[in-house]
Coordinates of C-alpha atoms and ligand atoms in Angstrom, one line a residue:
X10 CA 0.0 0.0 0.0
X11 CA 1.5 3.4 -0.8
X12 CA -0.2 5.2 2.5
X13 CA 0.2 8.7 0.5
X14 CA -1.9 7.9 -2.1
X15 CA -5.9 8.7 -1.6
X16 CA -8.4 7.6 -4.3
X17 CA -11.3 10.3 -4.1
X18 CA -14.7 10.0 -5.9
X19 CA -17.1 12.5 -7.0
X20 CA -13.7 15.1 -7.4
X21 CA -15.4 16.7 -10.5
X22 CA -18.2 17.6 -8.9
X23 CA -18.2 21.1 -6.0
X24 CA -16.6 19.8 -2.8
X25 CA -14.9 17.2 -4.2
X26 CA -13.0 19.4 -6.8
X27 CA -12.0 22.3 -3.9
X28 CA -10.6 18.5 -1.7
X29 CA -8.7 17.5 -5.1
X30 CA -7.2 21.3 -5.3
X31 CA -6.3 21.3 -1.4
X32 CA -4.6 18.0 -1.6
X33 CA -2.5 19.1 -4.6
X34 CA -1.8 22.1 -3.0
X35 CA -0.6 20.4 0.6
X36 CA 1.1 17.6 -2.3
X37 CA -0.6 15.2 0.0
X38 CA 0.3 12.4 -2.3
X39 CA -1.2 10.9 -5.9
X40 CA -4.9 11.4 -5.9
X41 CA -6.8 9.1 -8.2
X42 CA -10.2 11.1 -8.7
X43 CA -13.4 8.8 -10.3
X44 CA -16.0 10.7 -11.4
X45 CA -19.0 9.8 -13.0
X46 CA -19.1 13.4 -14.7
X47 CA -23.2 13.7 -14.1
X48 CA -24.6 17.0 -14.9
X49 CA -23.2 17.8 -11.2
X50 CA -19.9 16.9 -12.4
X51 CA -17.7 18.9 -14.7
X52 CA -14.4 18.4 -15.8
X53 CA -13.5 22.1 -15.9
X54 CA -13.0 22.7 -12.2
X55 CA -9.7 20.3 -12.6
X56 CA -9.1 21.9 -16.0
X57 CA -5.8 23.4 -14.6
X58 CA -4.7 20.2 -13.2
X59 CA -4.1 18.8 -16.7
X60 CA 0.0 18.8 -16.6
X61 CA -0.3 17.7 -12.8
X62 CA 1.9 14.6 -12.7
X63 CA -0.1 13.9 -8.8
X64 CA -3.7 13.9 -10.4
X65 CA -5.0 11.0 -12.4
X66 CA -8.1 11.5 -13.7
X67 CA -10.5 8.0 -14.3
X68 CA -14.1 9.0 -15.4
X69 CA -16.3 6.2 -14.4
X70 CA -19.5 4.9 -11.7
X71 CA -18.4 4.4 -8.2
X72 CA -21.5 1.6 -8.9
X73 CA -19.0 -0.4 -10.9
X74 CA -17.4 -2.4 -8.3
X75 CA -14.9 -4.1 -11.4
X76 CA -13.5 -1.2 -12.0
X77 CA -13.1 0.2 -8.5
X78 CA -10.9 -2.8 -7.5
X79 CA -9.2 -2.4 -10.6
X80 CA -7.7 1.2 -9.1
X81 CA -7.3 -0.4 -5.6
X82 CA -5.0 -2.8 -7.0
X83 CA -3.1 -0.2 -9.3
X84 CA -2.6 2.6 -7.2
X85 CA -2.8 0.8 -3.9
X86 CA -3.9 4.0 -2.0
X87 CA -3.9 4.8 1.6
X88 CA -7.4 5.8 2.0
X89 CA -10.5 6.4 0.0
X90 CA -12.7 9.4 0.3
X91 CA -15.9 9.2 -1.0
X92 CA -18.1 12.1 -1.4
X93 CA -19.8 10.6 -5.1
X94 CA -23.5 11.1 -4.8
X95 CA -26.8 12.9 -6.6
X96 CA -26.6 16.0 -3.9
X97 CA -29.7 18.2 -4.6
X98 CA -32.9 17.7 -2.6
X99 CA -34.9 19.2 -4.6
X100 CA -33.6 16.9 -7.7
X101 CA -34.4 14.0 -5.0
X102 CA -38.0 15.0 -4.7
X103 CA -38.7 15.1 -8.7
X104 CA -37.2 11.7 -9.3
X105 CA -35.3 10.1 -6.4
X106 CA -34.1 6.8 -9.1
X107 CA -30.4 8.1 -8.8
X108 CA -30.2 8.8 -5.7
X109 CA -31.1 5.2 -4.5
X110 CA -28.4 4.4 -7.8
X111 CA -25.6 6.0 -6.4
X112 CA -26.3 6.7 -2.7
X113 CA -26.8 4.0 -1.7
X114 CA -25.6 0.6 -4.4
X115 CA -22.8 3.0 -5.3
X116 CA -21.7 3.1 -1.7
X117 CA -22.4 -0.4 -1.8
X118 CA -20.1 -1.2 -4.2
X119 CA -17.5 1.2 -3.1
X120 CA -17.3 -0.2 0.2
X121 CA -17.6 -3.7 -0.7
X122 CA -14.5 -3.1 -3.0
X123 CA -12.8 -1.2 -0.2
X124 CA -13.2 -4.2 2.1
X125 CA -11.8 -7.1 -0.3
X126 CA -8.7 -4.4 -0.7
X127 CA -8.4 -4.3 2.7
X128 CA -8.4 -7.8 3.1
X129 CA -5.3 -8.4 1.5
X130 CA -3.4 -5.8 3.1
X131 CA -0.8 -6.2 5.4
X132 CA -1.7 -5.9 9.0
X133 CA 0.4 -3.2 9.2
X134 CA -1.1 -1.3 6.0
X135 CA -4.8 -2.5 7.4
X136 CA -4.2 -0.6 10.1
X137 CA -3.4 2.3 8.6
X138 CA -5.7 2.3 5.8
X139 CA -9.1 4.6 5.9
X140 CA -12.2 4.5 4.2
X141 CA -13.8 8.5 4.7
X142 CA -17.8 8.6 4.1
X143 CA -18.7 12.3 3.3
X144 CA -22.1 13.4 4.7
X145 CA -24.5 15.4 5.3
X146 CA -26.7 17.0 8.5
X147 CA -29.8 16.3 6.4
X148 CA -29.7 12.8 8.3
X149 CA -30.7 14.0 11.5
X150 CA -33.8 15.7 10.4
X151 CA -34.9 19.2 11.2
X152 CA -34.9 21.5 13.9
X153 CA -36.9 23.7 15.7
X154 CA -35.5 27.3 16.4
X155 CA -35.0 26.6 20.1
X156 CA -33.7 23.4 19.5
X157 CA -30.1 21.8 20.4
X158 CA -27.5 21.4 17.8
X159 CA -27.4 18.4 15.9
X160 CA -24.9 15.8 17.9
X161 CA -22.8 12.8 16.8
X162 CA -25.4 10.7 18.8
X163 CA -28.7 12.3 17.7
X164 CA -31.0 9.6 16.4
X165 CA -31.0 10.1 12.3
X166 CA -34.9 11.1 11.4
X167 CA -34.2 12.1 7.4
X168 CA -37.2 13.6 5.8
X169 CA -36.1 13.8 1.8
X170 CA -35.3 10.9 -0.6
X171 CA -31.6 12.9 -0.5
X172 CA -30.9 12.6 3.3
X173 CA -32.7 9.1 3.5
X174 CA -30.5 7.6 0.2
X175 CA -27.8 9.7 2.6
X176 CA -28.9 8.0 6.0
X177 CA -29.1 4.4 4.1
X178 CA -25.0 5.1 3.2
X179 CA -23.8 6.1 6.5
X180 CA -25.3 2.8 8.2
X181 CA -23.8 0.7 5.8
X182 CA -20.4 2.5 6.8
X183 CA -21.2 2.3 9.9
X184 CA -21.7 -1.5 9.6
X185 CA -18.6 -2.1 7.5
X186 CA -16.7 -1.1 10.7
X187 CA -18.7 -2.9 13.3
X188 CA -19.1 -6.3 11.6
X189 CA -16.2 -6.8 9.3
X190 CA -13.3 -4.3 11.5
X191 CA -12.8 -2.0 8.1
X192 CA -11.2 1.4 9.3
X193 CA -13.9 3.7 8.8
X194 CA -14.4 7.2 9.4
X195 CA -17.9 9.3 8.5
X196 CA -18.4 13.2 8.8
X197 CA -21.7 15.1 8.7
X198 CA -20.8 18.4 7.5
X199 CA -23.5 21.7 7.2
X200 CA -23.8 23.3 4.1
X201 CA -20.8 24.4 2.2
X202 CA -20.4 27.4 0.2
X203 CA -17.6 28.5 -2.3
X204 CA -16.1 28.2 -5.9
X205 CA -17.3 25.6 -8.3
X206 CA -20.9 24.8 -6.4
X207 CA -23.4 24.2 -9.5
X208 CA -25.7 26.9 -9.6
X209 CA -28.9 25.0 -8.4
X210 CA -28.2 25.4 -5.0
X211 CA -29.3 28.4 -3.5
X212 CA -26.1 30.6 -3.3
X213 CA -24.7 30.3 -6.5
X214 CA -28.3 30.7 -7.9
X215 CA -29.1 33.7 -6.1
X216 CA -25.8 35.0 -7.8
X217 CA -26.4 33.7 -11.2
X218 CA -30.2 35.1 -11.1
X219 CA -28.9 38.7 -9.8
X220 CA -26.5 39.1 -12.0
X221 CA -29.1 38.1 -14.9
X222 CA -31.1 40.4 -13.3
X223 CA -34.0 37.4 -13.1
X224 CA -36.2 36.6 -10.3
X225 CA -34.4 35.3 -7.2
X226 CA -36.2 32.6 -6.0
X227 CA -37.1 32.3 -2.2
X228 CA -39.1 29.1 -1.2
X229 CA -41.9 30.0 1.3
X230 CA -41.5 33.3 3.3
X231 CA -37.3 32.3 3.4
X232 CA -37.3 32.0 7.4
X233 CA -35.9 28.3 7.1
X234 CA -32.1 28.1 8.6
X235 CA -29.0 26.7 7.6
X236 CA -25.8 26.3 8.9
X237 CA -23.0 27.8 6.2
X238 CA -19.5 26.5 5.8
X239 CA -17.0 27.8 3.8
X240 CA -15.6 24.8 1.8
X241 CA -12.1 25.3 2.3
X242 CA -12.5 24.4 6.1
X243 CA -15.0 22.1 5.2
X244 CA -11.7 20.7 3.0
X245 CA -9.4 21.3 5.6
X246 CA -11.7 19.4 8.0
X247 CA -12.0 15.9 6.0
X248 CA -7.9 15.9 5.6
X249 CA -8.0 16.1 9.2
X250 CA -10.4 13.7 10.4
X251 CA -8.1 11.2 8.0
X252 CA -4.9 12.4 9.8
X253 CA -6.2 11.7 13.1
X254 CA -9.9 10.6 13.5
X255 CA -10.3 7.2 15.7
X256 CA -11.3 4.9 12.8
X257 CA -15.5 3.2 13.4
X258 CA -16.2 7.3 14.5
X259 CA -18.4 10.3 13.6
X260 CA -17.4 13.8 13.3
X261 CA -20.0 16.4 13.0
X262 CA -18.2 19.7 10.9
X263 CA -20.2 23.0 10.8
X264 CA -19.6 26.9 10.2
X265 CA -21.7 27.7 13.6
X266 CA -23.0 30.3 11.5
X267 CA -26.8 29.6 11.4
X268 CA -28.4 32.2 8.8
X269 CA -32.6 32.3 7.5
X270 CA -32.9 31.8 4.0
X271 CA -33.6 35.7 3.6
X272 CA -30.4 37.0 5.7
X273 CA -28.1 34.6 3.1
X274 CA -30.4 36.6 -0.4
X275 CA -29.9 40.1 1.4
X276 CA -26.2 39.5 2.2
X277 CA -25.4 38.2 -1.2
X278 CA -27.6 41.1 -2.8
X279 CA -25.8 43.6 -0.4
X280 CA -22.5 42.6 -1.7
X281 CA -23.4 42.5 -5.4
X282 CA -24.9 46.2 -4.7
X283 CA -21.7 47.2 -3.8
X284 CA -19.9 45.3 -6.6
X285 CA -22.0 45.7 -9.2
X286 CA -24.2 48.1 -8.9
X287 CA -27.5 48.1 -10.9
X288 CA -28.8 50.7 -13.3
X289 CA -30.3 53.6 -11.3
X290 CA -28.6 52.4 -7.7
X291 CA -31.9 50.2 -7.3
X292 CA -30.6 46.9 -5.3
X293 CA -30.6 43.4 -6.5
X294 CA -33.2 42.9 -3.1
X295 CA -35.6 44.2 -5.8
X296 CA -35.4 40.5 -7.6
X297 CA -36.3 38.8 -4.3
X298 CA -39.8 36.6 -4.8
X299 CA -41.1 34.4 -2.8
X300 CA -41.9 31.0 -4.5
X301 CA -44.4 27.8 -3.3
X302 CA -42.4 26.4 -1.0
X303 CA -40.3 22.8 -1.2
X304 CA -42.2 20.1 -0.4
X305 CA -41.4 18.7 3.4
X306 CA -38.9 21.7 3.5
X307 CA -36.5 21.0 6.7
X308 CA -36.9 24.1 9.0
X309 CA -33.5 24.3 10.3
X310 CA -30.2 22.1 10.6
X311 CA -27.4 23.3 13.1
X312 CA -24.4 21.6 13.7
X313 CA -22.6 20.9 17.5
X314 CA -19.2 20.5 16.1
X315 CA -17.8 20.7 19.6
X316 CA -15.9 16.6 19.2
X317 CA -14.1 17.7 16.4
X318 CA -13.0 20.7 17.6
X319 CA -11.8 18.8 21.3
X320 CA -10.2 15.7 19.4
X321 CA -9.0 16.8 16.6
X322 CA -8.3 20.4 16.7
X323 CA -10.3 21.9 14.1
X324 CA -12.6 24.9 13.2
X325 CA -13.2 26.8 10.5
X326 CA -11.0 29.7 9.8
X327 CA -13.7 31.8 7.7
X328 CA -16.1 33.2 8.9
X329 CA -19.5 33.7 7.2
X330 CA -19.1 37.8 5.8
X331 CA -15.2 36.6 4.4
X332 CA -16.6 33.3 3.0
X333 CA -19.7 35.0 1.2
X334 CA -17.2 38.0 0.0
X335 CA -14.8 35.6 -1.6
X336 CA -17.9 33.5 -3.0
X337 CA -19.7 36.4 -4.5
X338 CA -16.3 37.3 -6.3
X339 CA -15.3 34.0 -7.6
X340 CA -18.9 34.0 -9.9
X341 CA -17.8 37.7 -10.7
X342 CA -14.6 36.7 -11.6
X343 CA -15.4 33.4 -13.5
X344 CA -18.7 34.0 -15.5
X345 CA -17.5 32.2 -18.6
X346 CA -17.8 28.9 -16.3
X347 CA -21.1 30.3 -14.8
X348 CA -22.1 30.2 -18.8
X349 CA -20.9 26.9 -19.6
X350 CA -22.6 24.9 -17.2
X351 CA -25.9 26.8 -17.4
X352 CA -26.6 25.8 -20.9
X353 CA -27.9 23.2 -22.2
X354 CA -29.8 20.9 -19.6
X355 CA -29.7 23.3 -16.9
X356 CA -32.4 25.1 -18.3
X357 CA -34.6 21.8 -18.3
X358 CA -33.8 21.8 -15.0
X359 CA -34.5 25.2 -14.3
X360 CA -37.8 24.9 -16.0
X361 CA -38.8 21.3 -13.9
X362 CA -38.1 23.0 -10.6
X363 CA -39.6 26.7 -10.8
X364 CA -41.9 26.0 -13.9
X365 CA -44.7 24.5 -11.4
X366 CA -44.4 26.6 -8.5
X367 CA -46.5 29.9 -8.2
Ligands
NAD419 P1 -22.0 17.6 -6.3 O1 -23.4 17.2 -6.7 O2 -21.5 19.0 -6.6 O3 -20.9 16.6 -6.8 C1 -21.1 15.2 -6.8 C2 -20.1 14.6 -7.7 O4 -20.3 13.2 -7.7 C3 -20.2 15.0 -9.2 O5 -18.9 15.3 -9.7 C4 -20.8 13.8 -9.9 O6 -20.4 13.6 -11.2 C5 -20.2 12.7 -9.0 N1 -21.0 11.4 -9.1 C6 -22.3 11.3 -9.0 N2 -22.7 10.0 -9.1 C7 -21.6 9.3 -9.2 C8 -21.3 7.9 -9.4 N3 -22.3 7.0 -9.4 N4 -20.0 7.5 -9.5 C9 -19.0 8.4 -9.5 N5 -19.2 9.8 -9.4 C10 -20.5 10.2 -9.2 O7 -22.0 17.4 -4.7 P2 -21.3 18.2 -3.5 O8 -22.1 19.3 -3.1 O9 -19.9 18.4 -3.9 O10 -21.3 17.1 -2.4 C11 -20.3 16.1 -2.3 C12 -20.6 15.2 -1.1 O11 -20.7 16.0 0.1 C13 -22.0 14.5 -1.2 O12 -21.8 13.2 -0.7 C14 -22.9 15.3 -0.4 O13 -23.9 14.4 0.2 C15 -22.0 15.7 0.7 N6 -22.3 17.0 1.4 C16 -22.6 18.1 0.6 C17 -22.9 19.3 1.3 C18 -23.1 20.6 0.5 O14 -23.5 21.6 1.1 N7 -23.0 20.6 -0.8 C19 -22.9 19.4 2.7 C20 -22.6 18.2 3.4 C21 -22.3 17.0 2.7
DAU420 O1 -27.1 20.6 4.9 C1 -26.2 20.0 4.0 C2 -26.9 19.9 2.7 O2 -27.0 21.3 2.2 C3 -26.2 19.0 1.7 O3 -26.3 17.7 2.2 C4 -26.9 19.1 0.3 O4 -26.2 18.3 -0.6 C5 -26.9 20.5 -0.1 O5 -27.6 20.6 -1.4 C6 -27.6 21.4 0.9 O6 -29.0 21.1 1.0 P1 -30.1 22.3 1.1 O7 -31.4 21.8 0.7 O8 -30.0 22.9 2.5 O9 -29.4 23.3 0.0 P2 -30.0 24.3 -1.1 O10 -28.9 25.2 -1.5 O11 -30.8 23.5 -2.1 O12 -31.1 25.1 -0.3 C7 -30.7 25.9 0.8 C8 -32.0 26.6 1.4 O13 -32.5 27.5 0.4 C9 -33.1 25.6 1.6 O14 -33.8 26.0 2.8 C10 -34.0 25.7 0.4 C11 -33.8 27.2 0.0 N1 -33.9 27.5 -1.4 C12 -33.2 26.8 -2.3 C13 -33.3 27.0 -3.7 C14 -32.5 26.2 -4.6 C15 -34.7 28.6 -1.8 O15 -35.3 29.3 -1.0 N2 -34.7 28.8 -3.2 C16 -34.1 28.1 -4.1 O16 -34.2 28.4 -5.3

């Protein structure tokens, strides 16, 4: 086993790619990135790892458990990070097929080829080896506003076809390391922010939509809360729970920076006024409409990330107002991306999602 080498799936696609640059940038060690290259995915946010002698690129289903052995056996890494999976709840609700697909038998098969690797491993390099599950919050349910913070041990309640096909991934993990011994690790992160996010989420839509000057979309009356985490310390966080999380454990990573719906639009439209000024000084809050609202729409996720912070020493070095100013510039500064992935079937999914609410 060469214990510097990591194989990462789903490293096209928005977190993924920012882990892939991090690692390269730390030269961790060879990362071996498989992505499927769904519409989530896109090749261009590694474009400028093309020469990089430490990235290998292997576009392919993290379903195909062939072809994942195949990789363990030729780059005989030191640890597998998988954050491959359909990510958009509201694509989960429309038609949840993939996200069963690749949730959860893509897991499946991920792990199932993890643990035959790890069988024939040294004890020494079995030991040593770590299979990282990347997820999400959305397992433990919602929150009311008075509510504690979601904790390692809160029982998982997931109300979407996303966080369920999530929930049923994490207990496989889960029993990977409890019945077979495989070195596991699993962290439930908030949600991330930064360069490269697909414009269907909320921020980079709300950015997209401004800049358009389009309707900005708020579901309901926009009072439901979040969490935000810049994805750098999100990045910075997974690197190092594999450093030094206890293998069979949970992390929970957040920003502690719980935001409604509406404070995220105004702040983004606040900075964009400033920016980018519209015609006539009026500000981008002017596009602001509120849309029916998403079906069994979680109320509010927050995140106790008090473990990782006591065992492993981490927390996140931006805070929500640096995070967003750096955010709201990247989609400034990059528009001809913005443009490339908007075309095309983005605006069947554009019309799928907002066509039919009121
Ligand atoms: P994303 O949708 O931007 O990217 C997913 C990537 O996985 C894409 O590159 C896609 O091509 C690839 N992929 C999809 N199916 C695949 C398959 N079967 N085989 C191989 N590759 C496949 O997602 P993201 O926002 O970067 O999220 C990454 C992970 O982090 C997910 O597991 C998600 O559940 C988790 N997560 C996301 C957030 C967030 O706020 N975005 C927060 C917490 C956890
Ligand atoms: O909490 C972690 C999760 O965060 C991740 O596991 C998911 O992969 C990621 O997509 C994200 O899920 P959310 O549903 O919270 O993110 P999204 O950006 O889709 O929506 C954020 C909030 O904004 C949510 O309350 C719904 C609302 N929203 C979203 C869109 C797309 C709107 O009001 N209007 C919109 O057009």
């Amino acid at each position: 086993m060469n214990k510097k080498n990591i194989l990462v799936t789903g490293g096209a696609g928005f977190i993924g790619a920012n882990f892939v640059h991090h690692c390269l940038a730390e030269k961790i060690g060879l990362i071996v990135n498989l992505d499927k290259l769904t519409y989530a995915g896109n090749y261009q946010n590694l474009e400028r790892l093309a020469y990089n002698a430490d990235h290998v690129f292997v576009r392919g289903d993290i379903a195909d458990q062939s072809l994942v052995q195949s990789l363990l056996d030729e780059y005989q890494p030191g640890a597998i990070v998988n954050f491959a999976a359909e990510s958009h709840v509201d694509r989960s609700i429309t038609g949840p097929d993939d996200f069963i697909q690749t949730n959860v038998v893509g897991t499946f098969h991920l792990i199932e080829a993890a643990l035959q690797y790890w069988k024939g491993l040294s004890a020494n390099d079995r030991s040593a080896f770590r299979f990282l599950h990347v997820s999400t919050d959305e397992v433990y349910g919602t929150l009311q506003k008075d509510d504690p913070a979601f904790m390692e041990t809160t029982a998982y309640a997931p109300n979407s076809p996303y966080s369920a096909s999530k929930a049923a991934s994490d207990h496989l993990v889960r029993a990977y390391h409890h019945t077979y011994g495989l070195p596991t690790l699993t962290t439930n992160c908030s949600n991330n922010y930064g360069p490269y996010q697909f414009p269907e989420k909320l921020i980079p839509l709300v950015i997209h939509n401004a800049l358009k000057g389009i309707e900005i979309p708020v579901y309901g009356d926009g009072s439901n809360i979040r969490d935000w985490l810049y994805v750098t310390d999100h990045c910075r966080a997974i690197s190092a729970v594999l450093d030094a999380g206890q293998p069979g454990s949970v992390y929970n990573i957040g920003g502690n920076s719980e935001k409604t719906n509406l404070e995220v639009v105004h702040t983004i439209c606040a900075i964009l006024d400033q920016r980018v000024p519209r015609e006539e000084n009026l500000s981008y809050d002017a596009l602001i409409t509120f849309v029916t609202d998403r079906p069994g729409h979680d109320y509010r996720y927050a995140i106790n990330a008090s473990k990782i912070r006591r065992e492993i020493g981490w927390r996140p070095q931006e805070t929500f107002e640096t995070g967003m100013a750096k955010t709201v510039k990247w989609y400034i500064d990059h528009a001809a991306w913005v443009e490339n992935v908007t075309t095309g079937n983005y605006q069947k999914w554009i019309q799928t999602n907002y066509g039919q609410r009121t």
